[in-house]
Amino acid sequence: MPNLRRSGARPFPPSACSSDPGLASTSASQRRQSGSRSRSMSLDLHRDGCAPGSPQVRISRYAGALRAATLAQVDHFTRRPKLTANAQGQEGLLVPSHFIRAVRESGYLSISTALAELVDNSLQAKASEVAITISRLTSDALPEITVQDNGIGMTKPELEQCLRFGGSSRFDARQSFGRFGMGLPAASLSQARRVEVTAWRNAGFEQTVSLDVDEIMAGSVPALVARRGGRGTGASGCRVHWRECDRIEYRRLAWLERALHRDLGRLYRRFIADGLSININGFRIAAVDPTLRTTKLEGASAVLAFDELRYELEASDGHTSVVTVRFTMLPVHSWQGLDNVTKRRIGIVGGGGVSILRAGREIASGWHLMGAKRRENYDDWWRCEIEFDPRLDEHFGITINKQGIRPSAVLREALEPDLESVARLLNARVRQAFEDVKFQAAAEKSCRIAAAADPDLPLISSRGPSGAINYRIGSDALPMKAMFRSKLAQRTLDLTLNVDHPAFAALYQPLQGIEGDVAAELRTSIELFLLSFARSAAQLERDGQRIDDLLEAWSDTYRRMLQKS
């Protein structure tokens, strides 16, 4: 009733609904159609023991008339072949020309996210191959895009519903990608002025429906009735054709293809890795993993920083579902020396942050659920991946176009404290890794001198390769009692200094504040002193003498002396 008042119609009086102007304004055919509805409602009440002419029957007649008038207004858009401007302003739930203009501004961030709606539908139709074709009829014509799959296709009734807003047989389903039945028409009209959808099954004839922006703007109501065509290609499938794509921001189609390869490869990386084939103009899209765990370069790749974290939350249906969080750490030591072009190409620079996957498909990326932690350049060197089931859509605030998230208070309370702590920890690790890289670079001179002197020193026997020993100096956080740790393996003596031991600050921090050759020579002398001790210790250990106790006692004594100083 309140809705009727806002639209300008009056509520029907209980005893005289047939004479109400609101009902009289409907057409005779609509009244005949609605009369059967009201009579059926009256008969149902009569079967329940209500006599004709009783108050219950009068109420049923009123309810039937009210329902008929309401349906007449809601169905007005689809039943009448032509709408005048005056009728559009006074009748119907929607003003079609205005509605279509609004749909065209439905907020898709890019053509990639709009096309993703079509790929989602292909996956739900159990397609294993998706072919995207981008072309122009002439050099100055607007682009056209076709997406064809080998899925199960659609029945004729399903096809005639697919371009209706909300016309989905899976409305509010939580088993896969789609949910509201808005993706196909909204995404298509956001990019193109005309969309045609063709489907076929059992190697039969194609059926096609279409929607044209210009026709609707001119006042015509689309007749979404399937038209029969030739036989389909393959056993079954579906083809969506976008004509007159006037919203594409790329002036060259080659640039558009490159962007789609990157974006769709990232959005559907899980499915591509599992065998899904998506190609653009015949070229197959490769999976793009923002966590870089599948990227191998300089003999290294990103690795999990911790075991995955799991959070169980209650869904809207009363059941529980799990949010899974994974953190990966990039190999700073191996990749920090790469040139900037390579770093951008593989996604190190600017690729940090959080990737959020819904049902295995990425729907958002950026800086999400990190609490008060602000993003820094060091945060490019670790990644976070959050995965959830569509049953938790309310917690993630999923919109109809599946772009971005709006976390609920419950979700933020459950995840943000832990994720912020981990982010700060990984940031500190990255900082330390870069410090270690700089430390190793500065220590290379000492290592070269030690390697040059090694042939003149007593031979340390080993079961593996023979010859001179190579040296390496690094730094890391070790137990407080150890000033450093050394290990001889594969003819390389690895000396790791403990950054938490007072000796590190006492020996190296003062040198960092001194410039010139004097500081460099002093640092080299200190490092050669430590390398000589480590080599002597390794030699004694190979001769069967334990020096661990000596090293621990020496480190502890030196620590206590430094504390007193």
Coordinates of C-alpha atoms in Angstrom, one line a residue:
M1 CA 0.0 0.0 0.0
P2 CA 2.7 2.6 0.8
N3 CA 4.3 1.9 -2.6
L4 CA 1.0 2.6 -4.4
R5 CA 0.6 5.9 -2.6
R6 CA 4.1 7.0 -3.6
S7 CA 3.4 6.2 -7.3
G8 CA 0.3 8.3 -7.4
A9 CA -2.4 5.5 -7.3
R10 CA -5.0 5.3 -4.6
P11 CA -5.7 2.2 -2.4
F12 CA -8.7 0.2 -3.3
P13 CA -11.8 0.5 -1.0
P14 CA -12.8 -2.9 0.3
S15 CA -16.4 -2.8 -0.9
A16 CA -16.1 -1.1 -4.3
C17 CA -12.7 -2.1 -5.7
S18 CA -14.1 -2.6 -9.2
S19 CA -15.0 1.0 -9.5
D20 CA -11.7 2.4 -8.4
P21 CA -10.0 4.6 -10.9
G22 CA -6.7 2.8 -10.4
L23 CA -8.3 -0.4 -11.6
A24 CA -10.3 1.2 -14.3
S25 CA -7.0 2.6 -15.8
T26 CA -5.9 -1.0 -16.8
S27 CA -6.8 -2.4 -20.2
A28 CA -9.7 -4.7 -20.7
S29 CA -7.3 -7.6 -21.6
Q30 CA -5.4 -7.1 -18.4
R31 CA -8.6 -7.1 -16.4
R32 CA -9.7 -10.4 -18.1
Q33 CA -6.3 -11.9 -17.3
S34 CA -6.4 -10.7 -13.7
G35 CA -10.0 -11.8 -13.2
S36 CA -9.0 -15.4 -13.4
R37 CA -6.5 -14.8 -10.6
S38 CA -9.1 -13.2 -8.3
R39 CA -11.8 -15.8 -9.1
S40 CA -9.3 -18.6 -8.2
M41 CA -8.5 -16.9 -4.9
S42 CA -12.2 -16.6 -4.1
L43 CA -12.8 -20.3 -5.0
D44 CA -9.9 -21.3 -2.7
L45 CA -11.6 -19.4 0.2
H46 CA -15.0 -21.0 -0.6
R47 CA -13.4 -24.4 -0.4
D48 CA -12.2 -23.5 3.0
G49 CA -15.7 -22.9 4.2
C50 CA -16.3 -19.2 3.3
A51 CA -19.8 -18.6 1.8
P52 CA -20.2 -16.3 -1.2
G53 CA -21.0 -12.7 -0.2
S54 CA -19.4 -13.2 3.2
P55 CA -16.8 -10.7 4.5
Q56 CA -14.1 -13.2 3.7
V57 CA -15.1 -13.4 0.1
R58 CA -15.3 -9.6 -0.2
I59 CA -11.8 -9.5 1.2
S60 CA -10.7 -12.1 -1.3
R61 CA -12.1 -10.1 -4.2
Y62 CA -10.3 -7.0 -2.9
A63 CA -7.1 -8.9 -2.6
G64 CA -7.5 -10.3 -6.1
A65 CA -8.2 -6.9 -7.6
L66 CA -5.2 -5.4 -5.8
R67 CA -2.9 -8.1 -6.9
A68 CA -4.2 -7.8 -10.5
A69 CA -3.6 -4.1 -10.6
T70 CA -0.2 -4.4 -9.1
L71 CA 0.8 -7.2 -11.6
A72 CA -0.6 -5.0 -14.4
Q73 CA 1.8 -2.2 -13.4
V74 CA 4.8 -4.5 -12.9
D75 CA 4.1 -6.5 -16.1
H76 CA 3.5 -3.3 -18.0
F77 CA 7.1 -3.1 -19.3
T78 CA 7.0 -6.6 -20.8
R79 CA 3.4 -6.8 -22.1
R80 CA 3.0 -3.6 -24.1
P81 CA 4.7 -3.3 -27.5
K82 CA 5.2 0.5 -27.3
L83 CA 5.4 3.0 -24.4
T84 CA 4.7 6.7 -24.8
A85 CA 6.7 9.3 -22.9
N86 CA 3.6 10.2 -20.9
A87 CA 3.0 6.5 -20.0
Q88 CA 6.6 6.0 -19.0
G89 CA 6.3 8.8 -16.5
Q90 CA 3.1 7.6 -15.0
E91 CA 2.9 3.8 -15.2
G92 CA 5.1 0.8 -14.5
L93 CA 7.8 0.0 -12.0
L94 CA 10.6 1.2 -14.3
V95 CA 11.2 3.9 -16.9
P96 CA 12.9 1.7 -19.4
S97 CA 15.0 4.3 -21.2
H98 CA 16.2 5.8 -17.9
F99 CA 16.8 2.3 -16.5
I100 CA 18.9 1.2 -19.4
R101 CA 21.0 4.4 -19.1
A102 CA 21.5 3.7 -15.4
V103 CA 22.5 0.0 -16.2
R104 CA 25.1 1.3 -18.6
E105 CA 26.8 3.0 -15.6
S106 CA 26.6 -0.1 -13.4
G107 CA 30.1 0.4 -12.2
Y108 CA 32.3 -2.2 -13.8
L109 CA 35.8 -1.2 -13.2
S110 CA 37.1 -2.3 -16.6
I111 CA 36.1 -4.4 -19.6
S112 CA 38.0 -7.3 -18.0
T113 CA 35.7 -7.3 -15.0
A114 CA 32.7 -7.1 -17.3
L115 CA 33.9 -10.0 -19.5
A116 CA 34.5 -12.0 -16.3
E117 CA 30.7 -12.2 -15.8
L118 CA 30.5 -14.1 -19.1
V119 CA 33.4 -16.4 -18.2
D120 CA 31.7 -17.0 -14.9
N121 CA 28.6 -18.2 -16.7
S122 CA 30.7 -20.4 -18.9
L123 CA 32.2 -22.1 -15.9
Q124 CA 28.8 -22.6 -14.3
A125 CA 27.7 -24.2 -17.6
K126 CA 30.6 -26.7 -17.1
A127 CA 32.6 -25.4 -20.0
S128 CA 36.2 -26.5 -20.5
E129 CA 37.0 -24.1 -23.3
V130 CA 36.2 -20.4 -23.6
A131 CA 37.1 -18.6 -26.8
I132 CA 37.1 -14.8 -26.9
T133 CA 37.2 -13.0 -30.3
I134 CA 37.9 -9.3 -30.6
S135 CA 37.5 -7.6 -34.0
R136 CA 36.4 -4.6 -36.0
L137 CA 34.3 -4.7 -39.2
T138 CA 36.3 -1.7 -40.5
S139 CA 39.3 0.2 -39.2
D140 CA 37.1 3.1 -37.9
A141 CA 34.2 0.9 -36.6
L142 CA 33.5 0.2 -32.9
P143 CA 34.9 -3.1 -31.7
E144 CA 32.9 -6.3 -31.4
I145 CA 33.5 -9.0 -28.9
T146 CA 32.3 -12.6 -29.0
V147 CA 32.6 -15.1 -26.1
Q148 CA 31.8 -18.7 -27.0
D149 CA 32.1 -21.8 -24.8
N150 CA 31.4 -25.6 -25.0
G151 CA 29.3 -25.8 -21.9
I152 CA 25.9 -27.4 -21.6
G153 CA 24.1 -24.5 -23.3
M154 CA 20.5 -23.4 -22.4
T155 CA 17.0 -24.5 -23.0
K156 CA 14.7 -22.2 -24.8
P157 CA 13.0 -21.0 -21.6
E158 CA 16.3 -20.4 -20.0
L159 CA 17.6 -18.5 -23.0
E160 CA 14.5 -16.2 -23.0
Q161 CA 15.2 -15.4 -19.4
C162 CA 18.9 -14.8 -19.5
L163 CA 18.7 -11.2 -20.6
R164 CA 16.1 -10.2 -18.1
F165 CA 17.4 -8.5 -15.0
G166 CA 17.1 -11.0 -12.2
G167 CA 16.0 -13.7 -14.7
S168 CA 18.2 -16.5 -13.3
S169 CA 17.1 -20.0 -12.3
R170 CA 19.9 -19.8 -9.7
F171 CA 18.7 -16.6 -8.0
D172 CA 20.5 -16.2 -4.6
A173 CA 22.2 -19.6 -5.0
R174 CA 25.5 -20.0 -3.1
Q175 CA 27.0 -22.9 -4.9
S176 CA 29.1 -21.0 -7.5
F177 CA 29.7 -17.6 -9.1
G178 CA 26.3 -16.3 -10.1
R179 CA 23.7 -15.2 -7.5
F180 CA 21.4 -12.4 -8.6
G181 CA 20.9 -13.0 -12.4
M182 CA 22.2 -9.5 -13.2
G183 CA 25.6 -10.2 -14.5
L184 CA 25.0 -11.1 -18.1
P185 CA 22.7 -8.2 -19.1
A186 CA 24.4 -5.6 -16.8
A187 CA 27.9 -6.4 -17.9
S188 CA 26.9 -6.6 -21.6
L189 CA 25.1 -3.3 -21.7
S190 CA 27.9 -1.6 -19.7
Q191 CA 30.2 -2.2 -22.7
A192 CA 28.1 -2.6 -25.8
R193 CA 25.0 -1.0 -27.4
R194 CA 23.6 -4.4 -28.5
V195 CA 24.0 -7.9 -27.1
E196 CA 23.0 -11.2 -28.7
V197 CA 23.0 -14.5 -26.8
T198 CA 22.9 -17.7 -28.7
A199 CA 22.6 -21.3 -27.3
W200 CA 22.2 -24.8 -28.5
R201 CA 22.0 -28.3 -27.1
N202 CA 22.3 -31.9 -28.4
A203 CA 23.9 -30.7 -31.7
G204 CA 20.6 -29.0 -32.5
F205 CA 19.6 -25.7 -33.9
E206 CA 20.7 -22.4 -32.4
Q207 CA 18.3 -20.2 -30.6
T208 CA 19.1 -16.4 -30.2
V209 CA 17.7 -13.5 -28.1
S210 CA 19.0 -10.0 -28.2
L211 CA 18.8 -6.6 -26.4
D212 CA 19.4 -3.3 -28.1
V213 CA 20.1 -0.1 -26.2
D214 CA 19.0 2.2 -29.0
E215 CA 15.7 0.5 -29.6
I216 CA 14.8 0.7 -25.9
M217 CA 15.8 4.4 -25.8
A218 CA 13.5 5.0 -28.7
G219 CA 10.6 3.5 -26.7
S220 CA 10.4 0.0 -28.0
V221 CA 10.0 -2.9 -25.5
P222 CA 12.3 -5.8 -26.4
A223 CA 10.6 -9.0 -27.3
L224 CA 12.9 -11.5 -25.6
V225 CA 11.6 -14.4 -27.7
A226 CA 14.2 -16.9 -29.0
R227 CA 14.7 -16.9 -32.8
R228 CA 15.8 -20.1 -34.5
G229 CA 19.0 -20.2 -36.5
G230 CA 21.4 -22.7 -38.0
R231 CA 22.9 -25.7 -36.3
G232 CA 25.3 -25.1 -33.5
T233 CA 29.0 -25.9 -33.6
G234 CA 29.6 -28.8 -31.3
A235 CA 27.3 -30.8 -29.2
S236 CA 26.2 -27.9 -27.0
G237 CA 27.4 -24.4 -26.1
C238 CA 26.6 -20.7 -25.8
R239 CA 27.8 -17.6 -27.6
V240 CA 27.5 -14.0 -26.4
H241 CA 28.1 -11.3 -29.1
W242 CA 28.7 -7.7 -28.0
R243 CA 28.1 -5.3 -30.9
E244 CA 29.1 -1.6 -31.0
C245 CA 31.3 -1.7 -27.9
D246 CA 31.4 2.0 -27.3
R247 CA 32.8 1.9 -23.7
I248 CA 36.2 0.3 -24.4
E249 CA 39.0 2.6 -23.3
Y250 CA 41.7 1.0 -25.5
R251 CA 42.3 2.7 -28.8
R252 CA 44.3 -0.3 -30.2
L253 CA 42.9 -3.8 -30.0
A254 CA 46.4 -5.2 -29.3
W255 CA 46.5 -3.2 -26.1
L256 CA 43.1 -4.6 -25.1
E257 CA 44.2 -8.1 -25.8
R258 CA 47.3 -7.6 -23.7
A259 CA 45.3 -6.3 -20.8
L260 CA 42.8 -9.1 -21.0
H261 CA 45.5 -11.7 -21.0
R262 CA 46.9 -10.2 -17.8
D263 CA 43.6 -9.6 -16.0
L264 CA 41.7 -12.8 -16.9
G265 CA 44.9 -14.8 -16.3
R266 CA 44.9 -13.5 -12.8
L267 CA 41.1 -13.7 -12.1
Y268 CA 40.9 -17.3 -13.2
R269 CA 44.4 -18.5 -12.3
R270 CA 43.1 -21.5 -10.3
F271 CA 40.8 -22.7 -13.1
I272 CA 43.5 -22.3 -15.7
A273 CA 46.0 -24.2 -13.6
D274 CA 43.3 -27.0 -13.3
G275 CA 43.0 -27.3 -17.1
L276 CA 40.5 -24.6 -18.2
S277 CA 41.3 -23.2 -21.6
I278 CA 40.6 -19.5 -22.3
N279 CA 42.0 -18.0 -25.5
I280 CA 41.8 -14.6 -27.1
N281 CA 41.9 -14.5 -30.9
G282 CA 43.4 -18.0 -30.8
F283 CA 46.1 -17.3 -28.2
R284 CA 45.7 -19.2 -24.9
I285 CA 45.7 -17.2 -21.6
A286 CA 48.3 -18.2 -19.1
A287 CA 47.7 -18.2 -15.4
V288 CA 49.0 -15.1 -13.5
D289 CA 49.7 -15.9 -9.9
P290 CA 50.1 -12.7 -7.8
T291 CA 51.6 -14.7 -4.9
L292 CA 54.5 -15.6 -7.3
R293 CA 54.7 -19.2 -5.9
T294 CA 54.6 -20.5 -9.4
T295 CA 57.1 -18.0 -10.8
K296 CA 60.7 -19.4 -10.9
L297 CA 63.4 -16.9 -11.6
E298 CA 67.1 -17.0 -10.7
G299 CA 66.5 -20.5 -9.3
A300 CA 64.1 -19.2 -6.7
S301 CA 60.4 -18.6 -6.2
A302 CA 58.1 -17.3 -3.4
V303 CA 57.3 -19.7 -0.6
L304 CA 54.7 -19.9 2.1
A305 CA 55.7 -17.8 5.1
F306 CA 53.6 -19.8 7.6
D307 CA 51.0 -22.6 7.6
E308 CA 47.7 -21.4 6.3
L309 CA 45.3 -19.7 8.8
R310 CA 41.7 -20.8 9.0
Y311 CA 38.8 -18.9 10.5
E312 CA 35.3 -20.5 10.9
L313 CA 32.4 -18.0 10.6
E314 CA 28.7 -18.4 10.8
A315 CA 26.9 -18.0 7.4
S316 CA 23.5 -16.4 6.8
D317 CA 21.9 -19.9 6.6
G318 CA 23.0 -20.8 10.1
H319 CA 25.7 -23.1 9.0
T320 CA 29.4 -22.3 9.3
S321 CA 32.0 -21.8 6.6
V322 CA 35.8 -21.4 6.6
V323 CA 37.9 -18.4 5.5
T324 CA 41.5 -19.5 4.5
V325 CA 44.4 -17.1 4.6
R326 CA 47.8 -17.7 3.1
F327 CA 51.0 -15.5 3.3
T328 CA 53.9 -15.9 0.9
M329 CA 57.4 -14.4 1.2
L330 CA 59.3 -13.4 -1.9
P331 CA 63.1 -14.4 -2.2
V332 CA 64.7 -11.0 -1.5
H333 CA 68.3 -12.4 -1.7
S334 CA 67.7 -13.8 -5.2
W335 CA 65.4 -11.2 -6.7
Q336 CA 66.5 -7.9 -5.2
G337 CA 69.2 -7.5 -7.9
L338 CA 66.8 -7.8 -10.8
D339 CA 66.4 -4.8 -13.0
N340 CA 63.2 -2.7 -12.6
V341 CA 61.8 -3.8 -15.9
T342 CA 61.9 -7.4 -14.9
K343 CA 60.5 -6.6 -11.4
R344 CA 57.5 -4.9 -13.0
R345 CA 57.0 -7.6 -15.6
I346 CA 56.8 -10.5 -13.1
G347 CA 54.7 -8.4 -10.7
I348 CA 57.1 -7.6 -7.8
V349 CA 56.9 -3.8 -8.0
G350 CA 53.4 -2.6 -7.1
G351 CA 52.0 -6.2 -6.9
G352 CA 51.9 -6.5 -3.1
G353 CA 48.9 -6.6 -0.9
V354 CA 45.9 -9.0 -0.6
S355 CA 44.2 -11.1 -3.2
I356 CA 40.6 -12.2 -2.3
L357 CA 39.1 -15.2 -4.0
R358 CA 35.4 -16.2 -4.0
A359 CA 34.8 -19.8 -5.0
G360 CA 38.3 -19.8 -6.5
R361 CA 37.9 -16.7 -8.6
E362 CA 39.6 -13.4 -7.6
I363 CA 37.0 -10.7 -6.9
A364 CA 39.2 -8.0 -5.2
S365 CA 42.9 -7.1 -4.7
G366 CA 44.5 -4.3 -2.8
W367 CA 45.1 -3.5 0.9
H368 CA 42.3 -5.2 2.7
L369 CA 41.8 -6.3 6.3
M370 CA 45.2 -5.1 7.5
G371 CA 43.9 -3.1 10.4
A372 CA 46.1 0.0 11.2
K373 CA 49.0 -1.3 9.2
R374 CA 49.8 1.1 6.4
R375 CA 51.3 0.0 3.1
E376 CA 55.0 0.5 2.5
N377 CA 57.4 -0.3 -0.3
Y378 CA 58.8 -3.2 1.7
D379 CA 55.3 -4.8 1.6
D380 CA 55.8 -5.5 -2.2
W381 CA 58.0 -8.4 -1.0
W382 CA 55.2 -10.5 0.6
R383 CA 51.7 -11.4 -0.4
C384 CA 48.4 -12.5 1.2
E385 CA 45.7 -14.6 -0.3
I386 CA 42.2 -14.8 1.3
E387 CA 39.7 -17.4 0.1
F388 CA 36.1 -17.9 1.1
D389 CA 32.9 -19.7 0.0
P390 CA 29.9 -17.8 -1.4
R391 CA 28.0 -18.7 1.7
L392 CA 29.9 -15.9 3.4
D393 CA 29.0 -13.2 0.9
E394 CA 27.3 -11.2 3.6
H395 CA 30.4 -11.0 5.7
F396 CA 32.5 -9.9 2.7
G397 CA 29.8 -7.5 1.4
I398 CA 29.7 -8.9 -2.1
T399 CA 27.9 -6.6 -4.6
I400 CA 25.9 -7.7 -7.7
N401 CA 28.9 -7.1 -10.0
K402 CA 31.4 -9.0 -7.8
Q403 CA 33.9 -6.2 -7.6
G404 CA 35.5 -5.4 -4.3
I405 CA 34.5 -6.2 -0.8
R406 CA 32.9 -4.4 2.2
P407 CA 33.9 -6.4 5.2
S408 CA 31.4 -6.8 8.0
A409 CA 32.3 -5.9 11.6
V410 CA 32.3 -9.7 12.5
L411 CA 34.8 -10.4 9.7
R412 CA 37.1 -7.5 10.6
E413 CA 37.0 -8.5 14.3
A414 CA 37.9 -12.1 13.4
L415 CA 40.7 -11.5 10.9
E416 CA 42.2 -8.0 11.2
P417 CA 44.2 -8.4 14.5
D418 CA 46.0 -11.5 13.2
L419 CA 46.5 -10.2 9.7
E420 CA 47.9 -6.9 10.9
S421 CA 50.3 -8.7 13.2
V422 CA 51.5 -11.0 10.5
A423 CA 51.9 -8.0 8.1
R424 CA 54.1 -6.2 10.5
L425 CA 56.2 -9.3 11.1
L426 CA 56.7 -9.9 7.4
N427 CA 57.5 -6.3 6.8
A428 CA 60.2 -6.6 9.5
R429 CA 61.5 -9.8 7.8
V430 CA 61.8 -8.0 4.5
R431 CA 63.6 -5.1 6.0
Q432 CA 66.1 -7.5 7.6
A433 CA 66.5 -9.4 4.4
F434 CA 67.5 -6.2 2.6
E435 CA 69.9 -5.3 5.4
D436 CA 71.4 -8.7 5.0
V437 CA 71.8 -8.2 1.3
K438 CA 73.6 -4.9 1.9
F439 CA 75.7 -6.6 4.6
Q440 CA 76.7 -9.4 2.2
A441 CA 77.6 -6.9 -0.5
A442 CA 79.8 -4.9 1.9
A443 CA 81.4 -8.2 3.1
E444 CA 82.4 -9.4 -0.4
K445 CA 85.8 -7.8 -0.2
S446 CA 86.6 -9.8 3.0
C447 CA 85.4 -13.0 1.5
R448 CA 87.5 -12.6 -1.6
I449 CA 90.6 -12.0 0.5
A450 CA 89.9 -15.0 2.7
A451 CA 89.4 -17.2 -0.4
A452 CA 92.7 -16.0 -1.9
A453 CA 94.5 -16.9 1.3
D454 CA 92.9 -20.3 1.6
P455 CA 95.3 -22.3 -0.6
D456 CA 98.1 -21.4 1.8
L457 CA 96.2 -22.6 4.9
P458 CA 96.1 -26.2 6.3
L459 CA 93.8 -28.3 4.2
I460 CA 90.4 -29.2 5.7
S461 CA 89.5 -32.7 4.5
S462 CA 86.0 -33.4 3.4
R463 CA 84.0 -36.3 1.8
G464 CA 82.7 -34.1 -1.0
P465 CA 84.5 -31.8 -3.4
S466 CA 88.1 -30.8 -2.7
G467 CA 90.0 -27.6 -3.2
A468 CA 90.0 -24.1 -1.8
I469 CA 87.2 -22.9 0.4
N470 CA 84.8 -20.2 -0.5
Y471 CA 83.5 -17.8 2.2
R472 CA 80.2 -16.1 2.8
I473 CA 79.2 -13.7 5.6
G474 CA 75.5 -13.0 6.4
S475 CA 73.4 -11.9 9.4
D476 CA 70.3 -13.2 11.0
A477 CA 68.5 -13.4 14.4
L478 CA 70.1 -16.3 16.4
P479 CA 69.9 -17.4 20.0
M480 CA 71.3 -14.7 22.3
K481 CA 74.2 -16.8 23.6
A482 CA 75.7 -17.2 20.1
M483 CA 77.7 -14.3 18.7
F484 CA 77.7 -16.0 15.3
R485 CA 77.2 -19.4 13.7
S486 CA 79.4 -21.1 11.1
K487 CA 78.9 -24.0 8.9
L488 CA 81.2 -25.7 6.3
A489 CA 79.3 -27.5 3.5
Q490 CA 80.2 -28.1 -0.2
R491 CA 83.6 -26.3 0.4
T492 CA 81.8 -23.1 1.4
L493 CA 82.2 -21.7 4.9
D494 CA 79.0 -19.8 5.8
L495 CA 79.4 -17.4 8.7
T496 CA 76.1 -15.9 10.1
L497 CA 76.4 -13.1 12.6
N498 CA 73.7 -12.7 15.2
V499 CA 72.0 -9.4 14.9
D500 CA 70.6 -9.8 18.4
H501 CA 73.9 -10.2 20.1
P502 CA 75.5 -7.0 21.5
A503 CA 78.7 -7.7 19.5
F504 CA 76.8 -6.9 16.2
A505 CA 75.9 -3.4 17.4
A506 CA 79.3 -2.9 19.0
L507 CA 81.3 -3.9 16.0
Y508 CA 79.2 -2.9 12.9
Q509 CA 77.0 0.0 13.9
P510 CA 79.9 2.4 14.6
L511 CA 81.4 1.5 11.2
Q512 CA 78.2 2.5 9.4
G513 CA 78.6 6.1 10.7
I514 CA 82.2 6.3 9.5
E515 CA 82.9 7.1 5.8
G516 CA 86.1 6.6 3.8
D517 CA 88.8 4.0 3.5
V518 CA 89.6 3.9 7.2
A519 CA 86.1 2.5 8.0
A520 CA 86.3 0.0 5.1
E521 CA 89.7 -1.3 6.2
L522 CA 88.6 -1.6 9.8
R523 CA 85.5 -3.6 8.7
T524 CA 87.6 -5.9 6.6
S525 CA 89.9 -6.5 9.5
I526 CA 87.1 -7.4 11.8
E527 CA 85.5 -9.7 9.3
L528 CA 88.8 -11.5 8.5
F529 CA 89.3 -11.9 12.3
L530 CA 85.8 -13.7 12.5
L531 CA 86.4 -15.7 9.3
S532 CA 89.8 -16.9 10.6
F533 CA 88.2 -18.0 13.8
A534 CA 85.4 -19.8 12.0
R535 CA 87.8 -21.6 9.7
S536 CA 90.0 -22.7 12.6
A537 CA 87.0 -24.0 14.4
A538 CA 85.9 -26.0 11.4
Q539 CA 89.3 -27.5 11.0
L540 CA 89.4 -28.6 14.7
E541 CA 85.9 -30.1 14.4
R542 CA 87.0 -32.1 11.4
D543 CA 89.9 -33.4 13.5
G544 CA 87.4 -34.5 16.2
Q545 CA 87.7 -31.7 18.6
R546 CA 84.5 -30.0 19.9
I547 CA 84.7 -26.2 20.1
D548 CA 81.0 -25.4 20.5
D549 CA 81.5 -25.0 24.2
L550 CA 84.5 -22.7 23.7
L551 CA 82.6 -20.6 21.2
E552 CA 79.5 -20.3 23.5
A553 CA 81.7 -19.4 26.5
W554 CA 83.6 -16.8 24.4
S555 CA 80.4 -15.3 23.1
D556 CA 78.9 -15.1 26.5
T557 CA 82.0 -13.5 28.1
Y558 CA 82.3 -10.9 25.3
R559 CA 78.6 -10.1 25.7
R560 CA 78.9 -9.5 29.4
M561 CA 82.0 -7.3 28.9
L562 CA 80.2 -5.2 26.2
Q563 CA 77.2 -4.7 28.5
K564 CA 79.5 -3.4 31.2
S565 CA 81.2 -1.0 28.7

